[in-house]
Short mmCIF file of C-alpha atoms and ligand atoms in Angstrom, two decimals:
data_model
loop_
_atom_site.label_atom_id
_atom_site.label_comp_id
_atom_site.label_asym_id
_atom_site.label_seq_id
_atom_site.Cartn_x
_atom_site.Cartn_y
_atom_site.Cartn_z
CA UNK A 1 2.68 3.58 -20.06
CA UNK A 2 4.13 6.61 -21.52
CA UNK A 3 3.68 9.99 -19.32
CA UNK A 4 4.18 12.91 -20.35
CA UNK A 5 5.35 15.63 -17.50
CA UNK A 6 5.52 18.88 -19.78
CA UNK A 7 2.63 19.76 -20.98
CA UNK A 8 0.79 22.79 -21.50
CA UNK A 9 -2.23 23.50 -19.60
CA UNK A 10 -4.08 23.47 -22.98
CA UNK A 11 -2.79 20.06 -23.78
CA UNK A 12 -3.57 18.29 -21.01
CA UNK A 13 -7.40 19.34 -21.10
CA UNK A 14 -7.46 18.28 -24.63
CA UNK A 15 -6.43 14.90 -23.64
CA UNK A 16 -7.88 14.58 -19.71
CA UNK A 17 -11.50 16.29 -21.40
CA UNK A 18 -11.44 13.56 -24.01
CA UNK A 19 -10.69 10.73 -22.04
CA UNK A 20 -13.37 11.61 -19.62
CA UNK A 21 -16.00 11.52 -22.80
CA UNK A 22 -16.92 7.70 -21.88
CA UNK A 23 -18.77 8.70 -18.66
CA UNK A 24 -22.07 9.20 -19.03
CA UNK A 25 -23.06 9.77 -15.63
CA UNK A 26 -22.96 13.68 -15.19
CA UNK A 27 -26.35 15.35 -15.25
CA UNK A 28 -27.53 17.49 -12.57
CA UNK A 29 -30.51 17.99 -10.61
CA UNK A 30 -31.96 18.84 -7.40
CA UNK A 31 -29.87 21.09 -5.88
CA UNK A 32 -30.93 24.91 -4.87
CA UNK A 33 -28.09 26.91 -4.14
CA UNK A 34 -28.14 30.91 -4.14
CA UNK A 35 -25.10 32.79 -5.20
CA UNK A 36 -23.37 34.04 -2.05
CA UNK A 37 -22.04 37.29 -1.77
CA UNK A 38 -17.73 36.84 -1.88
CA UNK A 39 -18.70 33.11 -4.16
CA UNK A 40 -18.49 32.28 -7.44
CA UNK A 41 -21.23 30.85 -8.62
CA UNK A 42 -24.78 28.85 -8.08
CA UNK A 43 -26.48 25.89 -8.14
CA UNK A 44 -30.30 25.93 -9.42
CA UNK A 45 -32.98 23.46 -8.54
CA UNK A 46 -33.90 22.65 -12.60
CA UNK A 47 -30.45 21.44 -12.95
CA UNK A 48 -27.13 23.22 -14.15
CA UNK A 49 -27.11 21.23 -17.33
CA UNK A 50 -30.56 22.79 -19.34
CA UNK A 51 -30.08 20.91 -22.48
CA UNK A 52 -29.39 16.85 -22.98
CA UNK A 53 -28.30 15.08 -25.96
CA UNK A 54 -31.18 12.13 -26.89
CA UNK A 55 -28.89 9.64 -24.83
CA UNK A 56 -29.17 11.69 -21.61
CA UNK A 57 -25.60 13.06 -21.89
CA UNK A 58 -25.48 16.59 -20.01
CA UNK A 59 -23.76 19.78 -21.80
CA UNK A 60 -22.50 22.55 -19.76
CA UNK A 61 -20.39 21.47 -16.76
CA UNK A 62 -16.56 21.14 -17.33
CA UNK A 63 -16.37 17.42 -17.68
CA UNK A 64 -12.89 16.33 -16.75
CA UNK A 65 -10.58 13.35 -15.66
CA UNK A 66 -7.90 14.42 -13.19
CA UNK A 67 -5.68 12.33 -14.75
CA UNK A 68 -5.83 9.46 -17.43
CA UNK A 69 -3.25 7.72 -15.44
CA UNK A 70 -4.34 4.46 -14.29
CA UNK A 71 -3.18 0.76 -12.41
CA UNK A 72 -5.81 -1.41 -13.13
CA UNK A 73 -6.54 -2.58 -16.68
CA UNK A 74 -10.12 -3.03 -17.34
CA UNK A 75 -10.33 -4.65 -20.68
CA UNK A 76 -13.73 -1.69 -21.94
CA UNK A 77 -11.69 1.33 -21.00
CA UNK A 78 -9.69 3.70 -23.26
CA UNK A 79 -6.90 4.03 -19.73
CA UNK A 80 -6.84 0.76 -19.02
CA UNK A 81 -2.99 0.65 -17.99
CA UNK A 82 -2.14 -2.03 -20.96
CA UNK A 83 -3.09 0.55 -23.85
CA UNK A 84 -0.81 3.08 -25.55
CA UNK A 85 -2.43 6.86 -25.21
CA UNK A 86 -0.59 9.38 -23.63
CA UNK A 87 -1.42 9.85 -19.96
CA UNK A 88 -1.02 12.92 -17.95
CA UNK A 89 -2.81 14.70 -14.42
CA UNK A 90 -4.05 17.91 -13.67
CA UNK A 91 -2.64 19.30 -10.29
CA UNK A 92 -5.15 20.71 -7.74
CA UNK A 93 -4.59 23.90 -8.92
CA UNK A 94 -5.05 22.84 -12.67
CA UNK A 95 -8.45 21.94 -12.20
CA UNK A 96 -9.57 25.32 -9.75
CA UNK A 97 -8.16 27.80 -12.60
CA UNK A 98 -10.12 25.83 -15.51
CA UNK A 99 -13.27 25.57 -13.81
CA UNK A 100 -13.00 29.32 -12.76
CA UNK A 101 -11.72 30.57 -16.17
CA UNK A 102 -14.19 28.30 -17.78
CA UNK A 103 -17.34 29.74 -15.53
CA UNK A 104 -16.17 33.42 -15.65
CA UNK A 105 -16.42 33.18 -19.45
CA UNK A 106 -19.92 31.57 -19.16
CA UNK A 107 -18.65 28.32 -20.66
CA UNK A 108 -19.52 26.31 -18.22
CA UNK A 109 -21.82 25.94 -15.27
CA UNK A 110 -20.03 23.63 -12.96
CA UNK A 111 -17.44 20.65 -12.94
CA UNK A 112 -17.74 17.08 -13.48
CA UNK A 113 -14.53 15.51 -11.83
CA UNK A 114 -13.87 11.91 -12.34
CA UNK A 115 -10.52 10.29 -12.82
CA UNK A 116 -8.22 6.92 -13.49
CA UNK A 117 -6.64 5.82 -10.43
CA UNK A 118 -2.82 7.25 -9.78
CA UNK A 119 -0.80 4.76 -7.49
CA UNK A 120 -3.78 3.69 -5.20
CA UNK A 121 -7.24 4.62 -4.74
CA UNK A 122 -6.48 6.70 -1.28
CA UNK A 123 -3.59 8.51 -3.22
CA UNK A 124 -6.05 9.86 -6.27
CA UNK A 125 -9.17 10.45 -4.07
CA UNK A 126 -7.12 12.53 -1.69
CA UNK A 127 -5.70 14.53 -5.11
CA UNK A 128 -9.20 15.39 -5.97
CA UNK A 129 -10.22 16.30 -2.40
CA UNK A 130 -7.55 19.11 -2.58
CA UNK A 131 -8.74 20.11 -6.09
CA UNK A 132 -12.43 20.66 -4.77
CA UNK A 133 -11.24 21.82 -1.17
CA UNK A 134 -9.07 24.65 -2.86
CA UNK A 135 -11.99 25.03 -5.23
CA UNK A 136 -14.39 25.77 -2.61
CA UNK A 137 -12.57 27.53 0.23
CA UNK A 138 -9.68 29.39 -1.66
CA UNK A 139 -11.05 30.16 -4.95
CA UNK A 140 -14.97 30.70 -3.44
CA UNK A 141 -16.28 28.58 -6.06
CA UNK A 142 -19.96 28.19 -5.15
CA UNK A 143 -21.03 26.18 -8.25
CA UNK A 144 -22.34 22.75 -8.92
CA UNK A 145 -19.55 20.04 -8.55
CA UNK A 146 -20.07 16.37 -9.23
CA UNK A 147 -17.69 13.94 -8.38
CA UNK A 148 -16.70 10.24 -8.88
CA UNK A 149 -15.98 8.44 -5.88
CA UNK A 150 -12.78 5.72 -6.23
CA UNK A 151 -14.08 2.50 -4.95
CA UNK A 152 -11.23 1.32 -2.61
CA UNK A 153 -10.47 5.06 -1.08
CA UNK A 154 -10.79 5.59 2.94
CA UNK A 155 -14.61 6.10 3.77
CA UNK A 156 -13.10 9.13 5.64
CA UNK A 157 -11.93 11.07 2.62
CA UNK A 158 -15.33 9.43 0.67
CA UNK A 159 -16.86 11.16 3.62
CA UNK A 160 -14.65 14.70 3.13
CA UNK A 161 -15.29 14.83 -0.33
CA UNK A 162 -19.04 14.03 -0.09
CA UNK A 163 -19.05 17.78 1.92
CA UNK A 164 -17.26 19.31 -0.77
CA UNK A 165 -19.48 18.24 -4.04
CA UNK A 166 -22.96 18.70 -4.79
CA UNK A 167 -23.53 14.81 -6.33
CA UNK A 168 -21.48 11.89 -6.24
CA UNK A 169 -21.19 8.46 -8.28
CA UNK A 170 -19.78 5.23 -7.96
CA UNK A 171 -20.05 3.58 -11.44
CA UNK A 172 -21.32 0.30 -10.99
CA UNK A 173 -19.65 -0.38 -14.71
CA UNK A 174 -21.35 -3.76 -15.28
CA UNK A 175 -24.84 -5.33 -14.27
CA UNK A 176 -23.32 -8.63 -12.98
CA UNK A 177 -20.43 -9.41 -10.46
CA UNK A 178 -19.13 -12.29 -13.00
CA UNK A 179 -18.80 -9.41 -16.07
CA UNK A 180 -17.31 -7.36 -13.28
CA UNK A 181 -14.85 -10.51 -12.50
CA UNK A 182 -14.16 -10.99 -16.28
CA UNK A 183 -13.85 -7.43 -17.73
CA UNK A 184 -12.12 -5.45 -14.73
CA UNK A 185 -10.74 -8.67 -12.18
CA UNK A 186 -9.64 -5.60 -9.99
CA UNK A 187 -12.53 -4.15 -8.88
CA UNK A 188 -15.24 -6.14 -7.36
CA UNK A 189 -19.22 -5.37 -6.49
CA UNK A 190 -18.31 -4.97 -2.36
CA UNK A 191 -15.76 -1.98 -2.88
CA UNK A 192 -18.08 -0.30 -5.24
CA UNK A 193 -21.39 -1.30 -3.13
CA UNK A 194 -20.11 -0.12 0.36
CA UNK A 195 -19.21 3.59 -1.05
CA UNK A 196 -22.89 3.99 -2.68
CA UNK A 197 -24.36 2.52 1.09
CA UNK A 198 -21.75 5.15 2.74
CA UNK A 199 -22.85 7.67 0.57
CA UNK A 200 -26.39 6.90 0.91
CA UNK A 201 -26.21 7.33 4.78
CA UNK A 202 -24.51 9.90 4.96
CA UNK A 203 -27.08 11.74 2.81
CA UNK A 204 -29.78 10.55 5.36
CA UNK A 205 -27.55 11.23 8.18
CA UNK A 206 -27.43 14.92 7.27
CA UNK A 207 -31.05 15.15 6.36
CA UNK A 208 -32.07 14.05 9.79
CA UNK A 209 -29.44 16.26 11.39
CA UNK A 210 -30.43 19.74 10.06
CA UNK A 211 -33.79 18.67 11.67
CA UNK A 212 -32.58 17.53 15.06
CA UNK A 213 -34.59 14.13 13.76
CA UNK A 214 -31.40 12.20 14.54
CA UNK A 215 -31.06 12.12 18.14
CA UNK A 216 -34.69 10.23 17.61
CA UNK A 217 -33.89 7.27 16.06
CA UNK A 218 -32.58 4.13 18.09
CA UNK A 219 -29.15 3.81 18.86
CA UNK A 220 -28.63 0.91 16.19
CA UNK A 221 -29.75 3.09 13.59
CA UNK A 222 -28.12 6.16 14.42
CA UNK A 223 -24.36 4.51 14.83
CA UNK A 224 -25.14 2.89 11.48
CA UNK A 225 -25.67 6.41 9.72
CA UNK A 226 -23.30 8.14 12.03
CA UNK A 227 -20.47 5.50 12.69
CA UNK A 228 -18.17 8.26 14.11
CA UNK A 229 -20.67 9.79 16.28
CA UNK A 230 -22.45 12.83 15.51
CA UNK A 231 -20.66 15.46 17.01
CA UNK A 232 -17.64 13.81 14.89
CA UNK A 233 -19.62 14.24 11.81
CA UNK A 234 -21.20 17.73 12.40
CA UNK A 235 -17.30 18.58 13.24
CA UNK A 236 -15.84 17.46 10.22
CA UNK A 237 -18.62 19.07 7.98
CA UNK A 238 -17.85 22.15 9.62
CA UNK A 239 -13.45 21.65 9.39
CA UNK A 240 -14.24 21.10 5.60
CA UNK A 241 -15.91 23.68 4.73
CA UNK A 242 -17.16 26.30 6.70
CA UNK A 243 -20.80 27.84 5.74
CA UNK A 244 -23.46 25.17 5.64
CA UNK A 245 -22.28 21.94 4.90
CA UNK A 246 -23.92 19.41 3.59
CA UNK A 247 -23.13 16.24 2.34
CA UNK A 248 -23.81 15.20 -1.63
CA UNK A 249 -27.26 17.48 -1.30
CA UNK A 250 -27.76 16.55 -4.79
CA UNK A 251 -27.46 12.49 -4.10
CA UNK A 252 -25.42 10.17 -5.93
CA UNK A 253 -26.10 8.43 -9.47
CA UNK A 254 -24.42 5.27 -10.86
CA UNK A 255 -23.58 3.81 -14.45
CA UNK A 256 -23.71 0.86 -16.12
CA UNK A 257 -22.07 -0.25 -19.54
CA UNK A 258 -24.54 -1.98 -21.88
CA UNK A 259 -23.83 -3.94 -24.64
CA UNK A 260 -19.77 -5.04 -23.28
CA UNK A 261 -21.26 -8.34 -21.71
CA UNK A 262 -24.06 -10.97 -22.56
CA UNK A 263 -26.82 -9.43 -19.97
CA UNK A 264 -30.31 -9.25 -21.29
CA UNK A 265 -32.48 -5.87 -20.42
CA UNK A 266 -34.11 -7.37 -18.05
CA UNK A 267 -31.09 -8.36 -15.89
CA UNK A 268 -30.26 -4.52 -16.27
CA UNK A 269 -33.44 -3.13 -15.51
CA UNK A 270 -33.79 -5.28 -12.50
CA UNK A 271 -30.54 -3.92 -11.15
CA UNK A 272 -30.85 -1.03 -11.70
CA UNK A 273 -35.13 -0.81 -9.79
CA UNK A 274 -32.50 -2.49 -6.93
CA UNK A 275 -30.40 0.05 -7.16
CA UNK A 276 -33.36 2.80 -7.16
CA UNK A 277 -34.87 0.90 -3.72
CA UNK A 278 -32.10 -0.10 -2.01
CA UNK A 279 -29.74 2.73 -2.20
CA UNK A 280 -31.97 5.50 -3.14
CA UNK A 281 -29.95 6.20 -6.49
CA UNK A 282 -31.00 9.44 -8.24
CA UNK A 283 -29.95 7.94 -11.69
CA UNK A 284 -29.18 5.32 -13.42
CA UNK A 285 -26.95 6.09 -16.34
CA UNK A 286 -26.36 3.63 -18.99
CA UNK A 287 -23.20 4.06 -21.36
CA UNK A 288 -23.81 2.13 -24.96
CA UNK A 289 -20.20 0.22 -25.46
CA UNK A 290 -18.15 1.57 -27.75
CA UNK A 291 -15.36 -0.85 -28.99
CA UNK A 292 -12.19 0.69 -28.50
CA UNK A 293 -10.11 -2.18 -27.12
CA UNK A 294 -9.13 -5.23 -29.19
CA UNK A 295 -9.97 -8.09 -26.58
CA UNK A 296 -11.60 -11.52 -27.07
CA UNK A 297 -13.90 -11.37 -24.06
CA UNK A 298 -14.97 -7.88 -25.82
CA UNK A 299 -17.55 -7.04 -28.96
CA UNK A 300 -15.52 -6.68 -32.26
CA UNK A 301 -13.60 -3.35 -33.20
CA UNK A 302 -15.67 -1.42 -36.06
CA UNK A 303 -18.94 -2.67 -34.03
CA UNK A 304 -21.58 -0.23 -34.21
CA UNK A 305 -21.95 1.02 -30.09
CA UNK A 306 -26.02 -0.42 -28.83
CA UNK A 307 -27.55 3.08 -29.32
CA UNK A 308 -31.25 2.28 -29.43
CA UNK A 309 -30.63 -0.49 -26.88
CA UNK A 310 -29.46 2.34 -24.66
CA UNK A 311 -32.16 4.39 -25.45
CA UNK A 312 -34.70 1.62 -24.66
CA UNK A 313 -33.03 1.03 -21.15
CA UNK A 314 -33.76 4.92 -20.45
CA UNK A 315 -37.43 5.18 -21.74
CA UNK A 316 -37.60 2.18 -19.35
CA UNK A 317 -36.13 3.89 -16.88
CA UNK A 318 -38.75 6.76 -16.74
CA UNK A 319 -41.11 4.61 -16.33
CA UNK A 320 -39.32 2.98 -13.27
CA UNK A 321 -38.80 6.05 -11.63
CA UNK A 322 -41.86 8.32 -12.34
CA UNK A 323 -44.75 6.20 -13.94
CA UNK A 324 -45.14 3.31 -11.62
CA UNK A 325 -44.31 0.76 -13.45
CA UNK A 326 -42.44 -2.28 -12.13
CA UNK A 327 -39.08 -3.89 -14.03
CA UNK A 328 -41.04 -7.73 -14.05
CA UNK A 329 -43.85 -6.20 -15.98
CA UNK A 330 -41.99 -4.77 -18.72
CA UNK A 331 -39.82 -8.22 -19.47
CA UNK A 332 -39.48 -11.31 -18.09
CA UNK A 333 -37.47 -14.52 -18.24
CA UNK A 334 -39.17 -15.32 -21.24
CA UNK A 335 -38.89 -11.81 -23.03
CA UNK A 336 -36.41 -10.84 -21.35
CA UNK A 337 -35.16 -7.72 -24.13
CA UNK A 338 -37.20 -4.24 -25.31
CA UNK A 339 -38.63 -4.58 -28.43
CA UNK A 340 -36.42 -2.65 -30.87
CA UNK A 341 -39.28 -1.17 -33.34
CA UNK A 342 -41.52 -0.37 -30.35
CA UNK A 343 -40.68 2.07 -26.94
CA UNK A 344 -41.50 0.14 -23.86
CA UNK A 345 -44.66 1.51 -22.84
CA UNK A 346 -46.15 0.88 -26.27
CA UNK A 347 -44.60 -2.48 -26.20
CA UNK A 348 -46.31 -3.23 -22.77
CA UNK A 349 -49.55 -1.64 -23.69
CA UNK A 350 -50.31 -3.71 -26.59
CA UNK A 351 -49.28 -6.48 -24.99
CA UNK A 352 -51.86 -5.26 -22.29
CA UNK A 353 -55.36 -4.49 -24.22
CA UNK A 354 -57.13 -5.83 -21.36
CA UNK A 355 -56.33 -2.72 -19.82
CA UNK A 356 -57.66 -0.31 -22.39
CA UNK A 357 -59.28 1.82 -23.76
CA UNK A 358 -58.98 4.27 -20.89
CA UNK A 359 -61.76 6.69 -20.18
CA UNK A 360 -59.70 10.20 -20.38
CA UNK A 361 -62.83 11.80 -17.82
CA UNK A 362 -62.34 8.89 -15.37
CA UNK A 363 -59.43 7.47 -15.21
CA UNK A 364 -56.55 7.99 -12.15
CA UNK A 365 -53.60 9.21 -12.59
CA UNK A 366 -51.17 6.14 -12.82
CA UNK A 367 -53.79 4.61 -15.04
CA UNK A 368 -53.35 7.81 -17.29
CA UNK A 369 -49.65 7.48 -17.22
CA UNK A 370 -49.79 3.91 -18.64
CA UNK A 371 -51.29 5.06 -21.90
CA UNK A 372 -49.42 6.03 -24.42
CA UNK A 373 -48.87 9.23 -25.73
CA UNK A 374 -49.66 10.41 -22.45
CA UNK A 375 -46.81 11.80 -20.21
CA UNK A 376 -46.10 13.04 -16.62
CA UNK A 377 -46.96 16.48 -17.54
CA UNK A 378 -50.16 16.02 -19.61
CA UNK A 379 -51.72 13.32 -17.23
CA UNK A 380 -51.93 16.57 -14.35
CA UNK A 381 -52.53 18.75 -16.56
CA UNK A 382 -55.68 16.15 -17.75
CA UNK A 383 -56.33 15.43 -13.87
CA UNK A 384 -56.41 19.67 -12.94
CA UNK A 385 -58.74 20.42 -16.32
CA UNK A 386 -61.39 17.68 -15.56
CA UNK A 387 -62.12 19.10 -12.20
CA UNK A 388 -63.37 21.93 -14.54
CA UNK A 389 -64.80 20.71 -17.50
CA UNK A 390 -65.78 17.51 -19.39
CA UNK A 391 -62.53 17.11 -21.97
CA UNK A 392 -63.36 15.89 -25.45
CA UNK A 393 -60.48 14.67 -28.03
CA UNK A 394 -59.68 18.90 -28.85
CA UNK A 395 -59.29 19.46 -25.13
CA UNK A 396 -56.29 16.86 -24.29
CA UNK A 397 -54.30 17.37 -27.53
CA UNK A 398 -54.33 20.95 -25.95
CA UNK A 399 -53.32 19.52 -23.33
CA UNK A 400 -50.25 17.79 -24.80
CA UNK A 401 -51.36 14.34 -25.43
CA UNK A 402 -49.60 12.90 -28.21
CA UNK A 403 -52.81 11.43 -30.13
CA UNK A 404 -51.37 9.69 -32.56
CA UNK A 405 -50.04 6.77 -30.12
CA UNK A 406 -53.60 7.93 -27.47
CA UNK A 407 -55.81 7.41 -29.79
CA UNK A 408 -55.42 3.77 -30.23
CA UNK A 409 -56.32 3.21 -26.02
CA UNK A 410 -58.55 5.72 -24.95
CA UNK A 411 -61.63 7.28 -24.97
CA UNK A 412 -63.60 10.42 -24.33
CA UNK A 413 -66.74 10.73 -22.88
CA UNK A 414 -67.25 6.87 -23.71
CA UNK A 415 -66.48 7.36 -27.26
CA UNK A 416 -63.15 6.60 -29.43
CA UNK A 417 -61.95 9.03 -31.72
CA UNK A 418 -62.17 6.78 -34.70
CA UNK A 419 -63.78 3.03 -35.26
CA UNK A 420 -60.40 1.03 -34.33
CA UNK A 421 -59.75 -2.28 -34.07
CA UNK A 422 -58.23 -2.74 -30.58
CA UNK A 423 -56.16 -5.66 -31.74
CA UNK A 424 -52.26 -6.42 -31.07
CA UNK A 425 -51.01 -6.25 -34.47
CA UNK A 426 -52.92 -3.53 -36.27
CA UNK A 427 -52.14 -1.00 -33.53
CA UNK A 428 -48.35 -2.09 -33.41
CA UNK A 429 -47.83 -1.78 -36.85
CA UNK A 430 -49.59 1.46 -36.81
CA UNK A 431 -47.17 2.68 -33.85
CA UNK A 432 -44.29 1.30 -35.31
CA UNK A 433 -44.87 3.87 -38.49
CA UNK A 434 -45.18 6.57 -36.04
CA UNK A 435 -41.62 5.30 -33.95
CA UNK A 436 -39.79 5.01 -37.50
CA UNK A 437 -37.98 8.59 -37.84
CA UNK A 438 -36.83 8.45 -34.66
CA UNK A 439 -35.80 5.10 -34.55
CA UNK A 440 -33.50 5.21 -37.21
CA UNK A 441 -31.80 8.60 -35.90
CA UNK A 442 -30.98 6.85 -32.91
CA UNK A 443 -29.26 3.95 -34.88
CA UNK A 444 -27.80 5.98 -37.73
CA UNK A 445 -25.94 7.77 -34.39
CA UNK A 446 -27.78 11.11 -35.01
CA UNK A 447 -27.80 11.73 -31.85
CA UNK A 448 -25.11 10.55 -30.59
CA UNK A 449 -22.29 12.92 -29.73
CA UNK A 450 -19.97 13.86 -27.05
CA UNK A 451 -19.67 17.17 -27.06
CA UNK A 452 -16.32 19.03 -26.87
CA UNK A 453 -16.14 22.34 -24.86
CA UNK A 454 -16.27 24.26 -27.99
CA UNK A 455 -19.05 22.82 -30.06
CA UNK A 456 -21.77 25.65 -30.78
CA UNK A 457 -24.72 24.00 -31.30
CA UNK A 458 -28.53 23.60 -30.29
CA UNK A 459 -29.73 20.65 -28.61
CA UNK A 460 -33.00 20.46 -27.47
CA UNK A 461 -34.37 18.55 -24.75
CA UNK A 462 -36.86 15.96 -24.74
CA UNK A 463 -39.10 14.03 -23.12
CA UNK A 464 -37.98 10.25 -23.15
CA UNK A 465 -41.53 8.95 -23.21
CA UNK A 466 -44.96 10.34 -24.01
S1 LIG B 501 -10.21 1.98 -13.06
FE1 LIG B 501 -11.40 3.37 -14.31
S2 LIG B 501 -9.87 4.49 -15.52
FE2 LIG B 501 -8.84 2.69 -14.67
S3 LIG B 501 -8.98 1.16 -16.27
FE3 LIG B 501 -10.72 0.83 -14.90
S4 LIG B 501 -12.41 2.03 -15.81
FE4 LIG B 501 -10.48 2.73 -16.72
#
């Protein structure tokens, strides 16, 4: 491993900012955070990063590795300790005058801090504790800070840290615990599970405790969020850092790497709606594999990275999270992958014409949200404007339905726009002309780009499914 000690500042943010391109997991949401006079800085509720590429990736925080430095060799990653790139750290310091020089020329909105691991996971989590320590208390820095957990650190400095930043992540890196065992033999699912179920209490723990609500719960329940005892916990939020602490208010995300190991979607889907229930995960990133490592257990060099598949996994994952839909009724053992001409809600509706057409003046609201062309934000605005007014085809489009893909499953006031045939395999080859364009953006890599701190360019963002 070759290290280089003398490098410029410069330098080593060239290298440490594109070695941290590969993680995916770095948007931002869901914290509301004033600026504070004597601070630098704020966190907003709709999310420091206001713009996402189509694959989800997140454009203004610093996005950083504190070092590229790393013991373990997992056969996917560019640091993997058997491969030949230069490797340098950032000190503490380093990574407070960036993120401050960065903000105060309006570059940036906040860090994302993740890193390789530097002689043990305790040594490199308690490097990036002082980083975001000094970048809170000394240098004021009020701003949105996400940081990657190291599976294998002390649950006390996990704990430290979680006061420090507004969202953590533990990646999970692959669905399975045998592609964990084959692509990175030393990590393994406990160490990266107990961190997220740490981090996941201790959120709870401090929910409960700005509302006295903990002292309520039994005694079993409260040493299992509070295993030090509360007054130790309310002390050591206070020792870290001094004007309302509060641990990961933004919760923690996770990310998987599709397309590395022989899963089908439907074994990553169904980890990730675990994930979602059992650990109350604000995200699931997924990270398309991009062959950079020549390894026989790994896809071939020159292999084109699983965009759309990617993209199908997050379309899926909106509807997870905010349309109601369950992982076993978009795939199954017997389909168990997204249908690569079709999104997955147009894929499961024409598979479902039982369920349509919908009557737009009738219908609730998760029956709304299964048709497509219909999203989160036109289904209310549908439900607020009937209360009003009987809505005919003119109405909704107003309204933001996409009636292209609509217009095939519902109707208004008992009547369909057109005379269609509601049968599987005119209306899917009618959708899939509609899905074409973007389709083949998404696997001519389009829209796929990390960005570099210095690209100028407009990126709008999108809503995964209609
Ligand atoms: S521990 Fe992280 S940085 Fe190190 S080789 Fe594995 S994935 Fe790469």
């Amino acid at each position: 491993m070759l290290v280089t000690q003398d490098l410029t500042i410069e330098r080593k943010l060239e290298i440490l900012s594109d070695a941290a391109k590969y993680d995916v997991a770095c948007t931002s949401s869901g914290v509301d955070r004033k600026g504070e006079k004597g601070t630098i800085g704020s966190a907003s509720a709709c999310g420091i990063c206001h713009s996402f590429a189509a694959d989800g990736r997140c454009i203004s925080l610093l996005k950083i590795l504190y070092t590229n430095e790393c013991i373990f060799d997992c056969k996917y990653c560019i640091n993997r300790s058997s491969n030949d790139v230069v490797r340098t750290s950032f000190t503490p310091d380093e990574v407070c005058m960036l993120t401050i020089e960065f903000y105060r020329r309006n570059y940036i909105e906040g860090l994302f801090l993740s890193s390789g691991i530097l002689k043990s996971p305790n040594y490199t989590m308690e490097l990036m504790r002082q980083a975001l320590e000094k970048l809170r208390v000394e240098y004021r820095f009020n701003g949105y800070i996400h940081v990657k957990a190291i599976p294998g650190a002390d649950p006390e400095l996990i704990e430290k840290v979680g006061y420090l930043a507004d969202r953590m992540s533990i990646n999970l890196e692959l669905p399975t615990a045998e592609s964990l065992r084959r692509l990175a033999p030393h990590k393994n699912r406990k160490n990266i599970l107990a961190p997220i179920r740490q981090i996941q209490n201790g959120i709870r723990a401090d929910r409960l405790l700005s509302g006295d609500q903990l002292m309520a719960l039994p005694d079993k329940e409260r040493q299992l969020l509070t295993p030090n005892g509360i007054t130790a916990t309310k002390q050591r939020a206070l020792t870290v850092r001094r004007e309302q602490p509060h641990f990961v208010p933004a919760g923690q995300s996770t990310q998987m790497i599709i397309g590395a190991t022989p899963e089908s979607d439907y074994q990553i889907v169904s980890v990730a709606e675990a994930l979602y229930k059992n650990y109350d995960l604000k995200r699931v990133f997924y990270s398309a594999y991009i062959p950079i490592n020549e390894d026989k257990e790994l896809p071939a060099l020159g292999q084109k990275p699983p965009l759309l598949r990617e993209h199908r996994l997050y379309q899926a994952d909106w509807l997870l999270r905010f349309y109601g839909f369950q992982s076993t009724e978009l795939l199954s053992e017997e389909k168990p992958n997204f249908n690569v001409f079709l999104d997955p809600k147009c894929d499961w509706a024409v598979r479902h014409l039982e369920c349509f057409p919908v009557e737009i003046n009738k219908a609730d609201y998760y029956t709304l949200l299964r048709v497509p062309g219909i999203g989160v934000k036109s289904a209310q605005r549908i439900m607020k404007a009937r209360r009003y007014a009987v809505l005919d085809f003119d109405d909704i489009k107003r309204l933001g339905v996409v009636l292209k893909r609509a217009v095939y499953f519902i109707t208004c006031q008992g009547r369909m726009m057109y005379r269609i045939r509601l049968e599987e395999n005119f209306i899917t080859h009618n959708l899939i002309d509609n899905d074409k364009k973007k389709t083949w953006s998404i696997e001519n890599d389009m829209t796929y780009r990390q960005l570099s701190l210095f690209d100028d360019f407009q990126m709008d963002s999108w809503e995964v499914v209609g």
